[in-house]
CSV table of C-alpha atoms (C1' of nucleotides) in Angstrom, one decimal:
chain,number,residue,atom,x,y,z
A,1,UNK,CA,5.4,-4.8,-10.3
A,2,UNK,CA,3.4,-1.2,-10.3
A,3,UNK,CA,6.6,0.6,-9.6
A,4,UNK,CA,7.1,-0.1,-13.2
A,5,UNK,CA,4.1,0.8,-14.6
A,6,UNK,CA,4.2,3.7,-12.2
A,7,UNK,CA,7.4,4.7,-14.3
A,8,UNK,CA,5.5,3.7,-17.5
A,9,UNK,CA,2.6,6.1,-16.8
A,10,UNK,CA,4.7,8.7,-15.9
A,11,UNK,CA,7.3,8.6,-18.9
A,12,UNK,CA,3.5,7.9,-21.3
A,13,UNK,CA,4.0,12.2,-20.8
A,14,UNK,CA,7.1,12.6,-22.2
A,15,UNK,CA,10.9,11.6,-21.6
A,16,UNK,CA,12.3,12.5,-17.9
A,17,UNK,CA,15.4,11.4,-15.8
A,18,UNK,CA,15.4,9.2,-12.5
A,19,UNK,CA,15.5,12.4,-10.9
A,20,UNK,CA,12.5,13.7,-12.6
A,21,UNK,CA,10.2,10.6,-11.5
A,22,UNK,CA,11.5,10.5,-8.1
A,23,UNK,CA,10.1,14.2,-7.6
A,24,UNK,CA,6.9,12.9,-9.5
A,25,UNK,CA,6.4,10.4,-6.1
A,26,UNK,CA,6.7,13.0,-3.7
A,27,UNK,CA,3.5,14.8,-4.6
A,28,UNK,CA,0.0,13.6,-5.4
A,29,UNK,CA,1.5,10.3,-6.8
A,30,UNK,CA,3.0,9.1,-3.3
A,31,UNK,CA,0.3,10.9,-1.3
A,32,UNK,CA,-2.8,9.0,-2.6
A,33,UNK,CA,-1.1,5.8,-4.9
A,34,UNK,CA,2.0,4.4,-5.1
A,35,UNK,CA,5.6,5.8,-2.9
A,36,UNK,CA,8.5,5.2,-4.2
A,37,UNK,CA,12.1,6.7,-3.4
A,38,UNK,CA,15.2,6.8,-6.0
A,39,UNK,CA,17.2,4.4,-4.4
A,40,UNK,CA,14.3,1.9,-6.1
A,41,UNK,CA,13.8,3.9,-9.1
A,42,UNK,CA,17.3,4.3,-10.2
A,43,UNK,CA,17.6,0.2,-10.6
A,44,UNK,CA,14.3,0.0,-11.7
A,45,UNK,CA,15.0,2.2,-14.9
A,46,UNK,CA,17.8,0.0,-15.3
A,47,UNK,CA,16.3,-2.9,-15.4
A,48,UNK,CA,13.5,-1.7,-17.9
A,49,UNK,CA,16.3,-0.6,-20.3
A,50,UNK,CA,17.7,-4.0,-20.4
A,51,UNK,CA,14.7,-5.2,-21.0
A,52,UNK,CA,13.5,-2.7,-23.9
A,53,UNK,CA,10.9,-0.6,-22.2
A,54,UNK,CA,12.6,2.4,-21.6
A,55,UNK,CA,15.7,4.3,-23.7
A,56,UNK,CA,18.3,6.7,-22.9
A,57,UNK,CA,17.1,9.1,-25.0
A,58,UNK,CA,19.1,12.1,-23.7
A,59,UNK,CA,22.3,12.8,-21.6
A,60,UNK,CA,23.1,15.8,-19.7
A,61,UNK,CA,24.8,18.0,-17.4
A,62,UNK,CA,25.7,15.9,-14.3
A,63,UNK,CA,25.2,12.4,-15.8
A,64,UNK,CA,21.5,13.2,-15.9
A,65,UNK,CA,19.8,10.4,-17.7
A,66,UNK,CA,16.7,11.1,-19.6
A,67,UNK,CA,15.0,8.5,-20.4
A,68,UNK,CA,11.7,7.7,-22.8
A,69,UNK,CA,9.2,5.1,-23.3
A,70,UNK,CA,9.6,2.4,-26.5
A,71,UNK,CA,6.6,0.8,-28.0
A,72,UNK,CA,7.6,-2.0,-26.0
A,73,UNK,CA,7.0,-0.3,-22.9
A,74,UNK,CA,4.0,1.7,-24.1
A,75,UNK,CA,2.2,-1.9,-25.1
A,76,UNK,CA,3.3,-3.1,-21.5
A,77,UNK,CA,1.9,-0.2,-19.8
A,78,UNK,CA,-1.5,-0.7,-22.0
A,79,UNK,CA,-1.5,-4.1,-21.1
A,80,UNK,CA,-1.2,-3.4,-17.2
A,81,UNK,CA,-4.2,-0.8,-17.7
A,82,UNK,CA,-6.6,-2.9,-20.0
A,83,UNK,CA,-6.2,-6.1,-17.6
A,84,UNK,CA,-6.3,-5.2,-13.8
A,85,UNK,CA,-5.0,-8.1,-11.6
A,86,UNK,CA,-8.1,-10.4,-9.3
A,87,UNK,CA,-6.4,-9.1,-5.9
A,88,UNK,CA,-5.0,-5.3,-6.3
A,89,UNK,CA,-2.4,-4.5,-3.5
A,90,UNK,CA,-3.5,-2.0,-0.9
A,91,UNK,CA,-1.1,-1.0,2.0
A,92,UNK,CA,-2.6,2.0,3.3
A,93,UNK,CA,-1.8,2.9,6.8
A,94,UNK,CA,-4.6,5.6,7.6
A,95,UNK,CA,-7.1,3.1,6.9
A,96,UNK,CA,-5.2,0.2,9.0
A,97,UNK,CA,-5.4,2.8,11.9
A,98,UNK,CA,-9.2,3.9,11.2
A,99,UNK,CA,-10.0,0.1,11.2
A,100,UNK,CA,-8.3,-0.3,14.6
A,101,UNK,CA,-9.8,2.4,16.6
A,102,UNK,CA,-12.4,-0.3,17.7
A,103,UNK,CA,-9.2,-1.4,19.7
A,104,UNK,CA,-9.0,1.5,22.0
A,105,UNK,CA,-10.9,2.6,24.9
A,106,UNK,CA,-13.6,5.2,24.0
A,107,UNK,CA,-12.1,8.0,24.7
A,108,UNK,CA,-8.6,7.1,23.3
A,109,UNK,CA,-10.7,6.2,19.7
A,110,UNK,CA,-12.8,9.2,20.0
A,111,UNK,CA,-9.6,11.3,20.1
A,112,UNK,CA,-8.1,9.2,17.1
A,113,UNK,CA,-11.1,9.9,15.4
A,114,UNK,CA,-11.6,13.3,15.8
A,115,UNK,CA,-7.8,14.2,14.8
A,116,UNK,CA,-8.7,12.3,11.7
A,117,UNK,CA,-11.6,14.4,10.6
A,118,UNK,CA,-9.7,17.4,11.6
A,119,UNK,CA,-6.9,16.8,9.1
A,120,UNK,CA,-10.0,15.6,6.9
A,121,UNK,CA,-11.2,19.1,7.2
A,122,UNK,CA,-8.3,21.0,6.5
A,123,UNK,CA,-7.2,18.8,3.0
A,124,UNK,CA,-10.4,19.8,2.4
A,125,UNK,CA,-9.9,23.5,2.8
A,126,UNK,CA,-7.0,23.1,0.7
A,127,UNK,CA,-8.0,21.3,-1.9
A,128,UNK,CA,-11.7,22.5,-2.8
A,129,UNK,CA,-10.3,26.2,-4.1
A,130,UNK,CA,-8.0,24.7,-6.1
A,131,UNK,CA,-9.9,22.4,-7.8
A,132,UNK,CA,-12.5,24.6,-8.0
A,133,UNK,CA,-10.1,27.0,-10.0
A,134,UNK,CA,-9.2,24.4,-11.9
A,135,UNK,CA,-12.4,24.1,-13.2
A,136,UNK,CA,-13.3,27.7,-13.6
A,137,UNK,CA,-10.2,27.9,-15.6
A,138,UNK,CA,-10.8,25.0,-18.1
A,139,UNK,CA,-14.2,23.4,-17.5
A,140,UNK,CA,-13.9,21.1,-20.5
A,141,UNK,CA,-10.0,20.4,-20.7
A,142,UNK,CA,-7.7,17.4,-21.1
A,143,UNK,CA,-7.0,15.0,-17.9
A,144,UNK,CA,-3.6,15.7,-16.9
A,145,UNK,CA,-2.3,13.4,-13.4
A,146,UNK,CA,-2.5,16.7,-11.3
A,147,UNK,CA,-5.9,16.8,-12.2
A,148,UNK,CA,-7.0,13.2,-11.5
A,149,UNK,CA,-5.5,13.1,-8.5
A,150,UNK,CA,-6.7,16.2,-6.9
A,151,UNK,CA,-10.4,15.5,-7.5
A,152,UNK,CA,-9.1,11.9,-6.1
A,153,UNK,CA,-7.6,13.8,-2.7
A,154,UNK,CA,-10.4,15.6,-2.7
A,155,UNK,CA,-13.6,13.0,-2.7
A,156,UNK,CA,-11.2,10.8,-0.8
A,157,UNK,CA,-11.1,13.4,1.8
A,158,UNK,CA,-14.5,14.1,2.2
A,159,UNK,CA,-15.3,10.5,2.0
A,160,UNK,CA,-12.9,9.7,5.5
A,161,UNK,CA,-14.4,12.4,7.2
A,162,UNK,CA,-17.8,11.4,6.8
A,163,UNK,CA,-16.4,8.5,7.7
A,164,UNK,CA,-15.2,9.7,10.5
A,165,UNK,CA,-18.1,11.5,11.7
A,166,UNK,CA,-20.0,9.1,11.3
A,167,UNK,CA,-17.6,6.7,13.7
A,168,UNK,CA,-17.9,9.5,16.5
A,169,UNK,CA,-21.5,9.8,16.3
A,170,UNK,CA,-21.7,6.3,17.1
A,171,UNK,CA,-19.1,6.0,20.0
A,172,UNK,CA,-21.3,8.8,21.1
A,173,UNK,CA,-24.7,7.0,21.5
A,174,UNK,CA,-23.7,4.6,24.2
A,175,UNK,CA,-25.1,1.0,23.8
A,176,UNK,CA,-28.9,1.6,26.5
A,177,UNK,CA,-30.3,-1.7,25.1
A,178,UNK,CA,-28.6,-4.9,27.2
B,1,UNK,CA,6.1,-2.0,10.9
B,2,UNK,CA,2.0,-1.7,10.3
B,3,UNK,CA,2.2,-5.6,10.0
B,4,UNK,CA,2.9,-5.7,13.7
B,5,UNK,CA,0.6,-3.2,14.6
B,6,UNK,CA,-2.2,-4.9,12.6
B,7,UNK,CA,-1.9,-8.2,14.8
B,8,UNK,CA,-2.0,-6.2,17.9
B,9,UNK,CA,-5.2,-4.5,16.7
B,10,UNK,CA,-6.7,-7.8,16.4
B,11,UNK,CA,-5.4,-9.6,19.2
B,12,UNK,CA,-7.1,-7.0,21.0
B,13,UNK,CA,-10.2,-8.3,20.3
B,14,UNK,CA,-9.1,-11.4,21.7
B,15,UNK,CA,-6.6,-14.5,21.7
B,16,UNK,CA,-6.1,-15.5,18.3
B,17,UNK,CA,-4.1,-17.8,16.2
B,18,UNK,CA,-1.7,-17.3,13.5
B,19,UNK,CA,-4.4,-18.9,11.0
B,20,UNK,CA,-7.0,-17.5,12.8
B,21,UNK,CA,-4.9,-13.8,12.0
B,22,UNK,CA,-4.0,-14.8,8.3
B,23,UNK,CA,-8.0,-15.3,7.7
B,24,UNK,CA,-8.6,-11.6,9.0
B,25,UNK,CA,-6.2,-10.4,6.2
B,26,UNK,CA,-8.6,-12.3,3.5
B,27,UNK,CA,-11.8,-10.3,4.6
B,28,UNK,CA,-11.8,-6.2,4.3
B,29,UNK,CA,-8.8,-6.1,6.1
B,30,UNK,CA,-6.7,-7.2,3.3
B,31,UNK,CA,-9.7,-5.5,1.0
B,32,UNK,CA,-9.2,-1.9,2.1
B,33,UNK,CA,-6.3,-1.4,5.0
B,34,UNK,CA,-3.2,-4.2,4.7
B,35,UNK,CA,-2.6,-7.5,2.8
B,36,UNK,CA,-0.3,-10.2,4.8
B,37,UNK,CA,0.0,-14.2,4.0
B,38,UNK,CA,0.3,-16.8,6.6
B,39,UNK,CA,4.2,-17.0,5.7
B,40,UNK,CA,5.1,-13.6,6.9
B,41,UNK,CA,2.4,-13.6,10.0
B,42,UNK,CA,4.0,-16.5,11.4
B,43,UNK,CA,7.2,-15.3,11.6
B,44,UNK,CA,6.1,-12.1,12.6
B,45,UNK,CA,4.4,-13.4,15.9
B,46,UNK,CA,7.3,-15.6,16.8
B,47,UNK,CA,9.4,-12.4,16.9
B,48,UNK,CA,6.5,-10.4,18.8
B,49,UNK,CA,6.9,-13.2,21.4
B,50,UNK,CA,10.3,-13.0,21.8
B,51,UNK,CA,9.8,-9.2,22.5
B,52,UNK,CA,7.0,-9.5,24.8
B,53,UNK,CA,4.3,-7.9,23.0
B,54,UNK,CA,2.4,-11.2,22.8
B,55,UNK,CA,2.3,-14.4,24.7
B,56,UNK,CA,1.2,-18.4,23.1
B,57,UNK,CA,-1.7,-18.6,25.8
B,58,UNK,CA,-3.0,-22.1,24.4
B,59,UNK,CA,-1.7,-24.9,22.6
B,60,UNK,CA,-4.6,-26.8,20.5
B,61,UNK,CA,-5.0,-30.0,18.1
B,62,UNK,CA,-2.4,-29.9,15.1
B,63,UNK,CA,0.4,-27.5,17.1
B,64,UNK,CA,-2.6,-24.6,16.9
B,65,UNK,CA,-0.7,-21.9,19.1
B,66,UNK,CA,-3.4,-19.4,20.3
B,67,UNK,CA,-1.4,-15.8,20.7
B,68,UNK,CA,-2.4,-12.6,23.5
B,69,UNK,CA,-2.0,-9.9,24.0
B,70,UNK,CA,0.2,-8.6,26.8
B,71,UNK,CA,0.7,-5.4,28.6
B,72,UNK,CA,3.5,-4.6,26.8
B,73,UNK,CA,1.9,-5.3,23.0
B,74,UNK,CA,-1.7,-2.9,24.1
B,75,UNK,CA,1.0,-0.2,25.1
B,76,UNK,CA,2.8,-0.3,21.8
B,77,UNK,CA,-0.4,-0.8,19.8
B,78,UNK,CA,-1.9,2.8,22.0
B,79,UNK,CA,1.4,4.5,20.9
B,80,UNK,CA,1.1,3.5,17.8
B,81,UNK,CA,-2.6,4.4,17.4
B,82,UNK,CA,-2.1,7.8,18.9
B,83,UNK,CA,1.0,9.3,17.3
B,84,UNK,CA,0.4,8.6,13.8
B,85,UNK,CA,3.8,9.5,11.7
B,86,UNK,CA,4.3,12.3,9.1
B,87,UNK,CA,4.5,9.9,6.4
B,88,UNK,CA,1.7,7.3,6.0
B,89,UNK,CA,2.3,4.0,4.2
B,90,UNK,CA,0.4,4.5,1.1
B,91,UNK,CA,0.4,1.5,-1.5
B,92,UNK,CA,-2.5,0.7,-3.6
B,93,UNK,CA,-2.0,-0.4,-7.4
B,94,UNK,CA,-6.0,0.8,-8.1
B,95,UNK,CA,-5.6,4.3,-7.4
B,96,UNK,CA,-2.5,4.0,-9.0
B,97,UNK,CA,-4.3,2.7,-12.4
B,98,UNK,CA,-7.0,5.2,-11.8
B,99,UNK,CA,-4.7,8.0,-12.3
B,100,UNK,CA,-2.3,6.8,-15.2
B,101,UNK,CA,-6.0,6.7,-17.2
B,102,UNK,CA,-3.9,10.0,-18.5
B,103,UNK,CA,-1.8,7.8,-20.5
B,104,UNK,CA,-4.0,6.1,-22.6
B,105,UNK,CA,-5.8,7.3,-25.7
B,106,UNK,CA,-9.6,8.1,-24.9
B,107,UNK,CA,-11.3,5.2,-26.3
B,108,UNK,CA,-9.2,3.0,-23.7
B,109,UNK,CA,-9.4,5.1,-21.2
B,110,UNK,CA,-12.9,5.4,-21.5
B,111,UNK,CA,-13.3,1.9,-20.7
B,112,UNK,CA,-11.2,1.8,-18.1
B,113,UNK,CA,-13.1,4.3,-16.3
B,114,UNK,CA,-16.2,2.7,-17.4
B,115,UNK,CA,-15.1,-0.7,-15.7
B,116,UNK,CA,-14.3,1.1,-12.3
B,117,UNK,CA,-17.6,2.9,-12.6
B,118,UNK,CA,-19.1,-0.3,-12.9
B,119,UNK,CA,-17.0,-1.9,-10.5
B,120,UNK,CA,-17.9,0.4,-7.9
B,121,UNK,CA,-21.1,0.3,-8.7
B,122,UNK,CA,-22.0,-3.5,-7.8
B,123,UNK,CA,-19.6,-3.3,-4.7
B,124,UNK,CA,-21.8,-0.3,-3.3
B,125,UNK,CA,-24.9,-2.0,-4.3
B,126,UNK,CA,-23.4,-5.2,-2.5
B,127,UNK,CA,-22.9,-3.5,0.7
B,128,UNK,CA,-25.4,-0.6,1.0
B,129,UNK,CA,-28.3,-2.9,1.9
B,130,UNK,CA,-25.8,-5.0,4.7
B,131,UNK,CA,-24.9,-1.3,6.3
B,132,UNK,CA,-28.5,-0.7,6.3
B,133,UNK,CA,-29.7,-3.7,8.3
B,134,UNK,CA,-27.0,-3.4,10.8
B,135,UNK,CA,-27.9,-0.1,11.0
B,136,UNK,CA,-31.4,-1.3,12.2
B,137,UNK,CA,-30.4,-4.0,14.0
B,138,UNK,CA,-28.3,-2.2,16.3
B,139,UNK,CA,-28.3,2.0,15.6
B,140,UNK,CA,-26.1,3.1,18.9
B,141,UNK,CA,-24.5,-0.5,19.3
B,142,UNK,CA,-20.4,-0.7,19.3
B,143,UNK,CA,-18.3,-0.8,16.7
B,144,UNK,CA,-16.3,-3.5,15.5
B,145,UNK,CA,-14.0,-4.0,13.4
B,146,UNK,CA,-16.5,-5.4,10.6
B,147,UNK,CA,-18.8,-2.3,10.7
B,148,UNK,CA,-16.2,0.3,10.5
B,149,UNK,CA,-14.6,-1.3,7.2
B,150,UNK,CA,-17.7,-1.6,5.6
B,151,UNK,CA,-18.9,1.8,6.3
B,152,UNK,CA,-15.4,2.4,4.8
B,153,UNK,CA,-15.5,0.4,1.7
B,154,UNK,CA,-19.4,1.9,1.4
B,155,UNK,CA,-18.2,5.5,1.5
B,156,UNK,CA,-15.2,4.6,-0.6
B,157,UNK,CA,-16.4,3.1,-3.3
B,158,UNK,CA,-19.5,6.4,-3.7
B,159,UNK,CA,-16.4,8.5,-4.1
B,160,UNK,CA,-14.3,6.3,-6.5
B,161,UNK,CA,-17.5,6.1,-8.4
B,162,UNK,CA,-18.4,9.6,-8.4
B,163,UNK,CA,-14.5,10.2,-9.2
B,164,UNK,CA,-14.9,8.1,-12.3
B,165,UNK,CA,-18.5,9.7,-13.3
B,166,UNK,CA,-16.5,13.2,-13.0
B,167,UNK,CA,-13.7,11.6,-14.9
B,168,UNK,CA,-15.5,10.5,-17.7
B,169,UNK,CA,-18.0,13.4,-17.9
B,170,UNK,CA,-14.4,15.5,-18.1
B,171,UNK,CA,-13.0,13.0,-21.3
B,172,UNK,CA,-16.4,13.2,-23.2
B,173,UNK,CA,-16.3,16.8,-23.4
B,174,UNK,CA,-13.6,17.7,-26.5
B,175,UNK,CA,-11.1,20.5,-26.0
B,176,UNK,CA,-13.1,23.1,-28.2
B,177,UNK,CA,-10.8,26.1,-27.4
B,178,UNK,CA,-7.6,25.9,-29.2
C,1,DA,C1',33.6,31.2,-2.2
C,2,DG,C1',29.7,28.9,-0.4
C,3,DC,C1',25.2,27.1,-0.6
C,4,DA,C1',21.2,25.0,-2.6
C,5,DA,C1',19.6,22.1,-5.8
C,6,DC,C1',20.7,18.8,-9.3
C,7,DA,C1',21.9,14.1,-10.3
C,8,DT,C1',23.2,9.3,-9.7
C,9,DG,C1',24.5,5.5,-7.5
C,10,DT,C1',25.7,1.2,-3.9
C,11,DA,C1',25.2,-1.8,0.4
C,12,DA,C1',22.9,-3.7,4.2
C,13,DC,C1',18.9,-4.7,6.0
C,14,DG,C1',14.0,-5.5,6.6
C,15,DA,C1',9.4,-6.6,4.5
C,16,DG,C1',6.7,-9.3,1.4
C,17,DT,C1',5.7,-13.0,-2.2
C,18,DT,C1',5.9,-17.5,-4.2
C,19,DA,C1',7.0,-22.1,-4.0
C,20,DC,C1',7.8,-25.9,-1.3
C,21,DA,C1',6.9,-29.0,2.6
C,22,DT,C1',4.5,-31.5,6.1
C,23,DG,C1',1.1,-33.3,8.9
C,24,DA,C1',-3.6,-33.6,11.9
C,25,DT,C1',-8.5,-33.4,12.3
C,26,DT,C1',-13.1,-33.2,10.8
C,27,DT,C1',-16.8,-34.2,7.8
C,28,DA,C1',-19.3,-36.5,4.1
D,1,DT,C1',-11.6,-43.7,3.3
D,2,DA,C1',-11.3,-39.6,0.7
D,3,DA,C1',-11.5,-34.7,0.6
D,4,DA,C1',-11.7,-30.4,2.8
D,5,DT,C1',-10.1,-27.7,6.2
D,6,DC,C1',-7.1,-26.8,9.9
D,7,DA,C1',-2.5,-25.6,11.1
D,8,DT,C1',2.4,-24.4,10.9
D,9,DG,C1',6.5,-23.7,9.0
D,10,DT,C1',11.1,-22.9,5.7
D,11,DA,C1',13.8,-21.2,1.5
D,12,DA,C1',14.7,-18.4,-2.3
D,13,DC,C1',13.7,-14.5,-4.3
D,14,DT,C1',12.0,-9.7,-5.1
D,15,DC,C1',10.7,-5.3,-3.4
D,16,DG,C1',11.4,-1.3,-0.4
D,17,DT,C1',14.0,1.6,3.2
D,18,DT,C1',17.8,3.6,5.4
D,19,DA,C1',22.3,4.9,5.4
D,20,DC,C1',26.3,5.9,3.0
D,21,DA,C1',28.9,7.9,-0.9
D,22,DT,C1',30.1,11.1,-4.6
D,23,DG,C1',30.3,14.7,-7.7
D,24,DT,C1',28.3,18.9,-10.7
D,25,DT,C1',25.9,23.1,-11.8
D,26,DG,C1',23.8,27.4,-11.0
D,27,DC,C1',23.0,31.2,-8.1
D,28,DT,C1',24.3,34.8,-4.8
DNA sequence: AGCAACATGTAACGAGTTACATGATTTA
DNA sequence: TAAATCATGTAACTCGTTACATGTTGCT
């Protein structure tokens, strides 16, 4: 059930609407985490109201819904933090595709891979001024999400395309010894 | 549909059965790239037969059906390998508890970060030394599948860890500035 | 007046999990 | 002969996606 912490997590900032959260899972959240569209969400928040984790704290224009965590869902959310699960789930499809490469003729997989450390390359290039101004700005601050998960992206980046590279230089060298 | 394309991948390798599949999905597979059970692989591959994309090449003791690859199946497996869509398949409950650390006080979240630090920590020194000796064993050699998820799960857990060591190094320092 | 963005929902279908169910073969 | 492992499946339920459906508010 991590949609619902998801939900938890993101309401632990402060009360927001369904259509609040669902704009929370198309950035860094659904890039690197946990996706998630409103057509889940919506029922979702409904179902954590019935039971007691979430309130309607707020109505406004356009039936908008705000809604804010209880102590109930705040002790839930704790919980779910302080006690990770044996088996975590992971469903990532870059990785499923990195893994399979081996199933490809060489220069099919050295194609794949290079493509992969070129888009490696350029999140980089993105990313490493940003967090870097980030950190110029406010070298000792507070955590916030954006900041978690863009240092996250960022290593996570780097870490495929050494990856990567390291996958190419291999397929390079071909096998001599029979 | 990564399921699909995950049992192509490793039917590539070879003829395989659906146990034989649903064991792949316990070892780094299921670790880093794509969980599946045995009861939604063997449906799956009953469907991928009655398209084409596989074949039962083998019966064996105790019904064991032994699936292949056909034409068809490597074809859809190279299209899916080469024209990766916009939007990745990204679900993994970790990362997701890695960045709602925001929503905790500091002494919990400390620990939390702590416990991935030191999670990370005996998985990279579980696996460094195994890279290594493949590594001499065989420096050009191939790659299989094996040896492309753990250089994977190697380089990813180095920047999880050095995510949380950042992390916590960011939540000891106090907000001084006001 | 028209468009973009805000805002919420339902229904049908497909994917994934948990529990249930069964039986054969190998090894100690 | 008992236990572990091999081997395959179904059913009920939950989770997630795609398509459909509707209406409001703010801006130009």
């Amino acid at each position: 059930m991590s949609l619902r912490h998801a939900l938890l997590g993101l309401l632990a900032d402060g009360p927001a609407s369904g259509y609040d959260l669902t704009r929370r899972f198309a950035g860094d959240l659904g890039r690197y985490a946990w996706q998630a569209g409103h057509t889940r969400i919506y029922p979702e928040l409904v179902k954590m109201a019935e039971q007691g984790l979430v309130v309607v704290d707020e109505t406004g224009p356009r039936g908008r819904k705000s809604y804010a965590l209880t102590d109930d869902g705040r002790a839930e959310l704790r919980t779910w933090m302080l006690h990770p699960p044996d088996q975590a789930v992971v469903r990532n499809e870059t990785v499923l595709r990195m893994f399979l490469v081996q199933a490809l003729d060489p220069p099919d997989a050295r194609g794949v891979l290079e493509a992969i450390a070129d888009h490696c390359a350029q999140e980089i290039a993105r990313l490493r001024p940003v967090m870097h101004e980030l950190d110029a700005d406010d070298p000792g601050g507070p955590l916030p999400f954006g900041r978690l998960a863009g240092e996250y992206g960022l290593r996570q980046y780097e870490a495929v395309h050494g990856w990567a590279l390291w996958s190419l230089e291999r397929l390079r060298a071909p096998t001599t010894a029979g």
